[in-house]
Every structure is written in C-alpha cells, then in structure tokens.
Amino acid sequence: MPRMLDVSNEVRAEIGDEEADRLLAGDSAPGGYDCTSCRTPGDPEQERTSTVLFVGDETAVLAFAHSTCLPSQVVQVTEEQLQSAARSISGYATASSAHAQHAQYVQAAQHAQHPQTAPAAPYQEAPAPHHHSEAPYVVPEQAVLGVTSGLVLLAGELHPALVVEPTAPVARPGSLGAGDDFLPLLIEQGFMPVTELSTAPAVLHGWSVLLAVGQLHAVLQPNPNGGQPVAWWQAHQPLQVTEGWRAAANKHQQVLLFAAPVGSIGRQPREDLLRDALDRAAANGRLVTAALPLAGL
C-alpha cells in the first residue's frame, strides 16, 4: 500500500530529491510514528502524514506528524534542542550534517518517552534575545523575559496561553531615552492591543510556538533577513506544561501569546490569579496579544 506522505517543496529542497522519493516510495519512512505535535500514534499507510524537518547547527532530524496537526515544513532549532529531543522520541531519522541536503538518514530510537506534567501556570525567565538592528527590539541592562503558561477561558472555551513580561523597560533600537517601547514594538510586528479578554485574537502568521516532546522550547519570529524563523524567546531549559495545556494546544493548533510591560502582570502561581492580572492589564491598556501556530518536534 502506498504511503500517504506529504513532502513539501521546502523539505525536498533540504533533503534532496533522492531521499524525498525514497520516503514517498516507503523505502525509508517508518511503519508507524508518534506525531511530533500531538504525541499520539500515526500510520502513514492509514492516514495522511507530514514530513517535518528540524535543522540544527550540525544535525538535521526528520520527524513525522499527522497532516491535520502540522503541514510539511522546515523548522530551524538550536543543536541542543535537537539533540535533547532526538534522544527521547520515536519515528525520526537523523543526519549528522550542518546542511541536510542529500544527507543519508538513519532511524532513531523506536520508543517515545513522555515527560511528566508540571503544576498549573509554570513560569520561567530566560535572557531576552539579542537581535541585530532589524529585529523588533533590544532589552537593555540584561533584562529577561518572564514567560508563564496557563489556560485562558474565552467565549466558554479553554485556550492555551503564554504570558510574557520583561523584567525591565524595553528600549527601541538606537534609542537613548529611558522610555518603554515594549508594546509599541510588538504592535508594529502585528500584535493587537486589547481592552478586554472576550474572544481569541487573530493568527499572527510568521510567528510560531515551538514544542518539543510536549515541552515549550521557544517562540519563533520571522527572520528579518529572510529564510527560516529565528527565536524571539528561547527557554534556557525546556518549560514543562500541563496535560490540559498540551491537550488544548493540540486541539486548537495554536497558542495565544499575551504580552505586557514590566510591572503589569507579576508572577502568578494559579491560573485564576493569572487571568485576573491579564484582565487588569487589558483594562489599563497595557496588553497586546496574538494567536501563534504550533511548530512541534
């Protein structure tokens, strides 16, 4: 029976026509896999399956996902993220090459290990990214972005959310002033200000949330120089999310990102307190939001 695999032009360009044709013929595709997005079993002989190529600095990992979960695509990640995920997931092929094109892949481990879930609203701080001048913003004085995950109820339905708040004011690149341009710069990138949390925001295309083995690794933004997305925020170690958060993310195939300037949200240990803080920030005109699609590993 022919394999129901989708190999996008982007993936084909990276792995080469020969390897792509072997995948489509079933010569190198797995008999079964754990979906790189929803982590449930898949079978390329029974259901449409996407090939997703994750490219690190030295290694490329070819993963598989239900086509209803993720389209076939290429995702740029750090080498550390790639190696950590590849050691514990199944249905993958790897190539030891900085460039995946025409590399020969070998099958990785065949048994997935699923991480334990964490308490509600896990929180992590990570150094704010250092971008060049075309990037959305710079954060002075080694400020970090605090990221909290939680479920937010909108119009009677639970949505997975990430709440981002810097620990210091954010200056516009080249600015010598002491103002806080965090929200204006995000609005310029397509995030929308909100005064109340009533409905889910529109999707911000080009941005995405990277999940690896059920853990949060990064928020990706468009590369100002073109090519693969780059990290806007990156966890210094994977942030575990709850089973409910992961289930909601798989259901909606997107994550709502809320961002507020320093001093607007604070560390909230429970989701009800997090929602109260979001409502206050919105009412005070100190909140922007967007829906970001999932990129899974």
mmCIF file of C-alpha atoms in Angstrom:
data_model
loop_
_atom_site.group_PDB
_atom_site.id
_atom_site.type_symbol
_atom_site.label_atom_id
_atom_site.label_comp_id
_atom_site.label_asym_id
_atom_site.label_seq_id
_atom_site.Cartn_x
_atom_site.Cartn_y
_atom_site.Cartn_z
ATOM 1 C CA MET A 1 0.000 0.000 0.000
ATOM 2 C CA PRO A 2 1.479 3.424 -0.919
ATOM 3 C CA ARG A 3 2.500 5.690 1.941
ATOM 4 C CA MET A 4 0.273 8.742 2.443
ATOM 5 C CA LEU A 5 3.238 11.055 2.990
ATOM 6 C CA ASP A 6 3.428 14.759 2.229
ATOM 7 C CA VAL A 7 6.922 16.074 1.461
ATOM 8 C CA SER A 8 6.776 19.822 0.891
ATOM 9 C CA ASN A 9 9.000 21.560 -1.640
ATOM 10 C CA GLU A 10 10.803 23.170 1.289
ATOM 11 C CA VAL A 11 11.619 19.789 2.861
ATOM 12 C CA ARG A 12 12.521 18.291 -0.528
ATOM 13 C CA ALA A 13 14.989 21.114 -1.179
ATOM 14 C CA GLU A 14 16.757 20.309 2.088
ATOM 15 C CA ILE A 15 16.904 16.504 1.927
ATOM 16 C CA GLY A 16 17.272 16.168 -1.844
ATOM 17 C CA ASP A 17 15.104 14.563 -4.495
ATOM 18 C CA GLU A 18 16.535 11.078 -3.993
ATOM 19 C CA GLU A 19 15.721 10.919 -0.289
ATOM 20 C CA ALA A 20 12.309 12.537 -0.836
ATOM 21 C CA ASP A 21 11.449 9.930 -3.480
ATOM 22 C CA ARG A 22 12.571 7.121 -1.149
ATOM 23 C CA LEU A 23 10.272 8.474 1.570
ATOM 24 C CA LEU A 24 7.321 8.676 -0.808
ATOM 25 C CA ALA A 25 8.002 5.137 -2.008
ATOM 26 C CA GLY A 26 8.063 3.881 1.565
ATOM 27 C CA ASP A 27 11.714 2.779 1.455
ATOM 28 C CA SER A 28 12.812 4.957 4.388
ATOM 29 C CA ALA A 29 9.554 6.047 6.041
ATOM 30 C CA PRO A 30 8.617 4.472 9.388
ATOM 31 C CA GLY A 31 5.861 1.881 9.635
ATOM 32 C CA GLY A 32 4.409 3.924 12.484
ATOM 33 C CA TYR A 33 5.321 7.027 14.447
ATOM 34 C CA ASP A 34 4.377 9.243 17.359
ATOM 35 C CA CYS A 35 3.050 12.517 15.929
ATOM 36 C CA THR A 36 5.578 15.268 16.541
ATOM 37 C CA SER A 37 2.745 17.626 17.505
ATOM 38 C CA CYS A 38 0.039 15.734 19.386
ATOM 39 C CA ARG A 39 2.276 12.823 20.513
ATOM 40 C CA THR A 40 -0.320 10.187 19.559
ATOM 41 C CA PRO A 41 0.433 7.246 17.212
ATOM 42 C CA GLY A 42 0.227 7.653 13.470
ATOM 43 C CA ASP A 43 0.455 5.308 10.499
ATOM 44 C CA PRO A 44 1.467 6.642 7.062
ATOM 45 C CA GLU A 45 -0.286 3.704 5.415
ATOM 46 C CA GLN A 46 -3.630 4.642 7.005
ATOM 47 C CA GLU A 47 -3.656 8.451 7.311
ATOM 48 C CA ARG A 48 -2.102 11.475 5.673
ATOM 49 C CA THR A 49 1.264 12.205 7.251
ATOM 50 C CA SER A 50 3.513 15.275 7.052
ATOM 51 C CA THR A 51 7.290 15.211 6.993
ATOM 52 C CA VAL A 52 8.745 17.908 9.255
ATOM 53 C CA LEU A 53 12.475 18.604 9.067
ATOM 54 C CA PHE A 54 14.116 20.189 12.114
ATOM 55 C CA VAL A 55 17.535 21.645 11.322
ATOM 56 C CA GLY A 56 20.136 22.439 13.980
ATOM 57 C CA ASP A 57 23.697 23.723 13.696
ATOM 58 C CA GLU A 58 25.168 20.290 12.958
ATOM 59 C CA THR A 59 22.276 17.824 12.822
ATOM 60 C CA ALA A 60 19.011 17.512 10.942
ATOM 61 C CA VAL A 61 16.084 15.488 12.285
ATOM 62 C CA LEU A 62 13.264 14.331 10.043
ATOM 63 C CA ALA A 63 10.057 13.900 12.028
ATOM 64 C CA PHE A 64 6.528 12.856 11.143
ATOM 65 C CA ALA A 65 3.166 14.359 12.079
ATOM 66 C CA HIS A 66 -0.492 13.897 11.270
ATOM 67 C CA SER A 67 -1.283 16.225 8.379
ATOM 68 C CA THR A 68 -4.204 17.513 10.422
ATOM 69 C CA CYS A 69 -1.720 18.582 13.120
ATOM 70 C CA LEU A 70 1.130 20.114 11.124
ATOM 71 C CA PRO A 71 1.917 20.780 7.472
ATOM 72 C CA SER A 72 5.164 19.536 5.957
ATOM 73 C CA GLN A 73 7.769 22.193 6.709
ATOM 74 C CA VAL A 74 11.349 23.013 7.745
ATOM 75 C CA VAL A 75 11.917 24.403 11.250
ATOM 76 C CA GLN A 76 15.222 25.881 12.444
ATOM 77 C CA VAL A 77 16.130 24.982 16.054
ATOM 78 C CA THR A 78 19.258 25.007 18.194
ATOM 79 C CA GLU A 79 21.531 21.977 18.191
ATOM 80 C CA GLU A 80 20.936 21.481 21.916
ATOM 81 C CA GLN A 81 17.161 21.390 21.449
ATOM 82 C CA LEU A 82 17.535 18.965 18.567
ATOM 83 C CA GLN A 83 19.815 16.537 20.375
ATOM 84 C CA SER A 84 17.710 16.604 23.541
ATOM 85 C CA ALA A 85 14.519 15.807 21.649
ATOM 86 C CA ALA A 86 16.043 13.186 19.331
ATOM 87 C CA ARG A 87 17.267 11.097 22.267
ATOM 88 C CA SER A 88 13.766 10.501 23.564
ATOM 89 C CA ILE A 89 11.349 10.402 20.654
ATOM 90 C CA SER A 90 10.388 7.807 18.054
ATOM 91 C CA GLY A 91 9.777 7.661 14.338
ATOM 92 C CA TYR A 92 12.615 10.022 13.444
ATOM 93 C CA ALA A 93 15.561 9.981 11.122
ATOM 94 C CA THR A 94 18.718 11.992 11.733
ATOM 95 C CA ALA A 95 21.599 13.228 9.617
ATOM 96 C CA SER A 96 24.934 14.412 11.020
ATOM 97 C CA SER A 97 25.404 17.368 8.746
ATOM 98 C CA ALA A 98 25.155 21.103 9.110
ATOM 99 C CA HIS A 99 23.217 21.050 5.845
ATOM 100 C CA ALA A 100 20.573 18.400 5.452
ATOM 101 C CA GLN A 101 20.573 18.336 1.659
ATOM 102 C CA HIS A 102 21.362 14.894 0.179
ATOM 103 C CA ALA A 103 22.305 13.508 3.629
ATOM 104 C CA GLN A 104 21.553 9.867 4.399
ATOM 105 C CA TYR A 105 19.196 9.393 7.333
ATOM 106 C CA VAL A 106 19.191 6.594 9.887
ATOM 107 C CA GLN A 107 16.251 5.596 12.040
ATOM 108 C CA ALA A 108 16.420 6.763 15.635
ATOM 109 C CA ALA A 109 15.048 5.126 18.793
ATOM 110 C CA GLN A 110 11.689 3.409 18.427
ATOM 111 C CA HIS A 111 10.140 4.118 21.834
ATOM 112 C CA ALA A 112 8.935 7.544 22.932
ATOM 113 C CA GLN A 113 9.373 8.803 26.459
ATOM 114 C CA HIS A 114 6.680 11.214 27.551
ATOM 115 C CA PRO A 115 7.595 13.891 30.103
ATOM 116 C CA GLN A 116 5.756 14.293 33.368
ATOM 117 C CA THR A 117 3.422 17.249 33.580
ATOM 118 C CA ALA A 118 4.058 20.274 35.783
ATOM 119 C CA PRO A 119 1.768 22.257 38.114
ATOM 120 C CA ALA A 120 -0.568 24.839 36.624
ATOM 121 C CA ALA A 121 0.896 28.056 35.249
ATOM 122 C CA PRO A 122 4.606 27.114 35.159
ATOM 123 C CA TYR A 123 6.884 30.133 34.924
ATOM 124 C CA GLN A 124 10.364 30.606 33.554
ATOM 125 C CA GLU A 125 12.693 33.500 32.953
ATOM 126 C CA ALA A 126 15.170 33.424 30.108
ATOM 127 C CA PRO A 127 17.649 36.008 28.816
ATOM 128 C CA ALA A 128 15.997 38.290 26.334
ATOM 129 C CA PRO A 129 17.224 37.617 22.786
ATOM 130 C CA HIS A 130 19.984 39.788 21.382
ATOM 131 C CA HIS A 131 18.904 40.756 17.884
ATOM 132 C CA HIS A 132 20.584 42.875 15.277
ATOM 133 C CA SER A 133 19.170 46.224 14.309
ATOM 134 C CA GLU A 134 16.329 44.915 12.108
ATOM 135 C CA ALA A 135 14.827 42.856 14.960
ATOM 136 C CA PRO A 136 11.741 44.031 16.888
ATOM 137 C CA TYR A 137 13.546 45.291 19.965
ATOM 138 C CA VAL A 138 16.523 45.192 22.286
ATOM 139 C CA VAL A 139 16.369 44.821 26.044
ATOM 140 C CA PRO A 140 18.890 46.908 27.984
ATOM 141 C CA GLU A 141 20.651 46.029 31.227
ATOM 142 C CA GLN A 142 20.437 42.248 30.736
ATOM 143 C CA ALA A 143 16.675 42.224 31.238
ATOM 144 C CA VAL A 144 14.934 38.892 30.851
ATOM 145 C CA LEU A 145 11.520 37.897 29.590
ATOM 146 C CA GLY A 146 9.396 36.070 32.128
ATOM 147 C CA VAL A 147 7.105 33.520 30.463
ATOM 148 C CA THR A 148 4.125 31.920 32.197
ATOM 149 C CA SER A 149 1.942 29.222 30.650
ATOM 150 C CA GLY A 150 -1.683 28.716 31.555
ATOM 151 C CA LEU A 151 -5.190 28.101 30.253
ATOM 152 C CA VAL A 152 -7.406 31.088 29.486
ATOM 153 C CA LEU A 153 -11.193 30.832 29.151
ATOM 154 C CA LEU A 154 -12.563 32.783 26.175
ATOM 155 C CA ALA A 155 -16.165 32.542 24.980
ATOM 156 C CA GLY A 156 -16.686 29.402 27.022
ATOM 157 C CA GLU A 157 -13.655 27.547 25.640
ATOM 158 C CA LEU A 158 -10.215 26.955 27.155
ATOM 159 C CA HIS A 159 -7.214 28.169 25.157
ATOM 160 C CA PRO A 160 -3.511 27.541 25.830
ATOM 161 C CA ALA A 161 -1.747 30.799 26.585
ATOM 162 C CA LEU A 162 1.724 32.186 27.166
ATOM 163 C CA VAL A 163 2.084 35.406 29.112
ATOM 164 C CA VAL A 164 5.294 37.373 28.505
ATOM 165 C CA GLU A 165 6.503 40.203 30.713
ATOM 166 C CA PRO A 166 10.024 41.695 30.729
ATOM 167 C CA THR A 167 11.780 42.470 33.997
ATOM 168 C CA ALA A 168 12.792 45.959 32.834
ATOM 169 C CA PRO A 169 11.641 48.596 30.338
ATOM 170 C CA VAL A 170 12.387 47.763 26.699
ATOM 171 C CA ALA A 171 14.020 50.426 24.532
ATOM 172 C CA ARG A 172 13.666 50.873 20.807
ATOM 173 C CA PRO A 173 16.892 50.033 18.914
ATOM 174 C CA GLY A 174 19.111 53.090 18.794
ATOM 175 C CA SER A 175 17.071 54.958 21.370
ATOM 176 C CA LEU A 176 18.920 56.843 24.099
ATOM 177 C CA GLY A 177 15.821 57.537 26.165
ATOM 178 C CA ALA A 178 14.538 55.728 29.230
ATOM 179 C CA GLY A 179 11.051 55.017 27.904
ATOM 180 C CA ASP A 180 9.393 51.619 27.499
ATOM 181 C CA ASP A 181 8.664 50.665 23.877
ATOM 182 C CA PHE A 182 7.843 47.008 24.506
ATOM 183 C CA LEU A 183 4.192 47.221 23.433
ATOM 184 C CA PRO A 184 4.627 49.671 20.519
ATOM 185 C CA LEU A 185 7.343 47.473 19.023
ATOM 186 C CA LEU A 186 5.187 44.361 19.299
ATOM 187 C CA ILE A 187 2.236 46.205 17.764
ATOM 188 C CA GLU A 188 4.497 47.071 14.820
ATOM 189 C CA GLN A 189 5.121 43.317 14.445
ATOM 190 C CA GLY A 190 1.389 42.589 14.221
ATOM 191 C CA PHE A 191 0.310 42.052 17.829
ATOM 192 C CA MET A 192 -3.001 43.692 18.664
ATOM 193 C CA PRO A 193 -3.853 45.738 21.760
ATOM 194 C CA VAL A 194 -6.876 44.511 23.739
ATOM 195 C CA THR A 195 -9.011 46.178 26.397
ATOM 196 C CA GLU A 196 -10.851 43.020 27.432
ATOM 197 C CA LEU A 197 -10.416 39.277 27.060
ATOM 198 C CA SER A 198 -13.562 38.093 25.313
ATOM 199 C CA THR A 199 -12.575 36.350 22.064
ATOM 200 C CA ALA A 200 -9.462 34.689 20.691
ATOM 201 C CA PRO A 201 -7.181 37.025 18.718
ATOM 202 C CA ALA A 202 -6.310 36.628 15.053
ATOM 203 C CA VAL A 203 -3.418 34.433 13.942
ATOM 204 C CA LEU A 204 -0.095 36.248 13.512
ATOM 205 C CA HIS A 205 1.431 34.488 10.519
ATOM 206 C CA GLY A 206 5.179 34.024 10.501
ATOM 207 C CA TRP A 207 5.348 33.627 14.278
ATOM 208 C CA SER A 208 5.007 30.245 15.998
ATOM 209 C CA VAL A 209 5.465 28.377 19.274
ATOM 210 C CA LEU A 210 7.961 25.506 19.284
ATOM 211 C CA LEU A 211 7.012 22.462 21.356
ATOM 212 C CA ALA A 212 9.441 19.556 21.657
ATOM 213 C CA VAL A 213 8.381 16.285 23.290
ATOM 214 C CA GLY A 214 5.482 18.074 24.955
ATOM 215 C CA GLN A 215 7.694 20.835 26.385
ATOM 216 C CA LEU A 216 7.969 24.506 25.461
ATOM 217 C CA HIS A 217 11.269 25.452 23.842
ATOM 218 C CA ALA A 218 10.862 28.762 22.046
ATOM 219 C CA VAL A 219 8.702 31.419 20.454
ATOM 220 C CA LEU A 220 9.799 31.884 16.844
ATOM 221 C CA GLN A 221 9.531 35.037 14.765
ATOM 222 C CA PRO A 222 10.178 35.790 11.088
ATOM 223 C CA ASN A 223 13.820 36.182 10.139
ATOM 224 C CA PRO A 224 14.344 39.855 9.150
ATOM 225 C CA ASN A 225 16.875 38.671 6.565
ATOM 226 C CA GLY A 226 14.519 36.054 5.143
ATOM 227 C CA GLY A 227 14.844 32.296 5.415
ATOM 228 C CA GLN A 228 13.958 30.177 8.430
ATOM 229 C CA PRO A 229 12.354 31.740 11.542
ATOM 230 C CA VAL A 230 14.555 32.720 14.468
ATOM 231 C CA ALA A 231 13.928 32.625 18.206
ATOM 232 C CA TRP A 232 12.242 35.687 19.708
ATOM 233 C CA TRP A 233 12.251 33.998 23.122
ATOM 234 C CA GLN A 234 14.110 30.790 23.913
ATOM 235 C CA ALA A 235 13.979 28.753 27.130
ATOM 236 C CA HIS A 236 17.345 28.102 28.761
ATOM 237 C CA GLN A 237 15.853 24.698 29.590
ATOM 238 C CA PRO A 238 12.559 23.228 28.301
ATOM 239 C CA LEU A 239 9.498 24.523 30.133
ATOM 240 C CA GLN A 240 7.082 21.753 31.035
ATOM 241 C CA VAL A 241 3.388 22.401 30.520
ATOM 242 C CA THR A 242 0.360 20.672 31.972
ATOM 243 C CA GLU A 243 -1.516 17.869 30.261
ATOM 244 C CA GLY A 244 -4.518 20.181 29.927
ATOM 245 C CA TRP A 245 -2.409 22.911 28.308
ATOM 246 C CA ARG A 246 -0.896 20.455 25.849
ATOM 247 C CA ALA A 247 -4.318 18.991 25.014
ATOM 248 C CA ALA A 248 -5.739 22.460 24.353
ATOM 249 C CA ALA A 249 -2.743 23.332 22.169
ATOM 250 C CA ASN A 250 -3.224 20.171 20.124
ATOM 251 C CA LYS A 251 -6.940 20.878 19.786
ATOM 252 C CA HIS A 252 -6.560 24.468 18.589
ATOM 253 C CA GLN A 253 -3.169 24.015 16.874
ATOM 254 C CA GLN A 254 -2.209 27.426 18.177
ATOM 255 C CA VAL A 255 -1.199 29.229 21.366
ATOM 256 C CA LEU A 256 -2.375 32.658 22.479
ATOM 257 C CA LEU A 257 0.510 34.926 23.409
ATOM 258 C CA PHE A 258 -0.202 37.848 25.729
ATOM 259 C CA ALA A 259 2.500 40.455 26.325
ATOM 260 C CA ALA A 260 2.558 43.260 28.884
ATOM 261 C CA PRO A 261 5.220 45.771 30.001
ATOM 262 C CA VAL A 262 7.189 45.352 33.205
ATOM 263 C CA GLY A 263 5.089 45.585 36.356
ATOM 264 C CA SER A 264 1.774 44.712 34.687
ATOM 265 C CA ILE A 265 1.343 41.001 35.459
ATOM 266 C CA GLY A 266 3.853 39.725 38.006
ATOM 267 C CA ARG A 267 4.406 36.084 38.952
ATOM 268 C CA GLN A 268 1.049 34.409 39.427
ATOM 269 C CA PRO A 269 1.041 30.892 40.926
ATOM 270 C CA ARG A 270 -2.509 29.997 39.835
ATOM 271 C CA GLU A 271 -4.418 30.345 36.591
ATOM 272 C CA ASP A 272 -7.290 32.268 38.199
ATOM 273 C CA LEU A 273 -4.822 34.859 39.517
ATOM 274 C CA LEU A 274 -3.124 34.969 36.124
ATOM 275 C CA ARG A 275 -6.473 35.672 34.454
ATOM 276 C CA ASP A 276 -7.215 38.459 36.961
ATOM 277 C CA ALA A 277 -3.849 40.056 36.177
ATOM 278 C CA LEU A 278 -4.498 39.801 32.427
ATOM 279 C CA ASP A 279 -7.922 41.414 32.828
ATOM 280 C CA ARG A 280 -6.391 44.306 34.789
ATOM 281 C CA ALA A 281 -3.625 44.831 32.250
ATOM 282 C CA ALA A 282 -6.141 44.828 29.385
ATOM 283 C CA ALA A 283 -8.437 47.293 31.152
ATOM 284 C CA ASN A 284 -5.453 49.584 31.723
ATOM 285 C CA GLY A 285 -4.394 49.438 28.069
ATOM 286 C CA ARG A 286 -1.219 47.504 28.875
ATOM 287 C CA LEU A 287 -1.781 44.255 26.974
ATOM 288 C CA VAL A 288 -1.232 43.037 23.408
ATOM 289 C CA THR A 289 -1.989 39.598 22.033
ATOM 290 C CA ALA A 290 -1.895 37.321 19.002
ATOM 291 C CA ALA A 291 -2.537 33.658 18.200
ATOM 292 C CA LEU A 292 0.643 31.811 17.196
ATOM 293 C CA PRO A 293 0.536 28.495 15.293
ATOM 294 C CA LEU A 294 2.294 25.448 16.706
ATOM 295 C CA ALA A 295 5.603 24.139 15.456
ATOM 296 C CA GLY A 296 6.192 20.748 17.035
ATOM 297 C CA LEU A 297 9.088 18.377 17.493
#
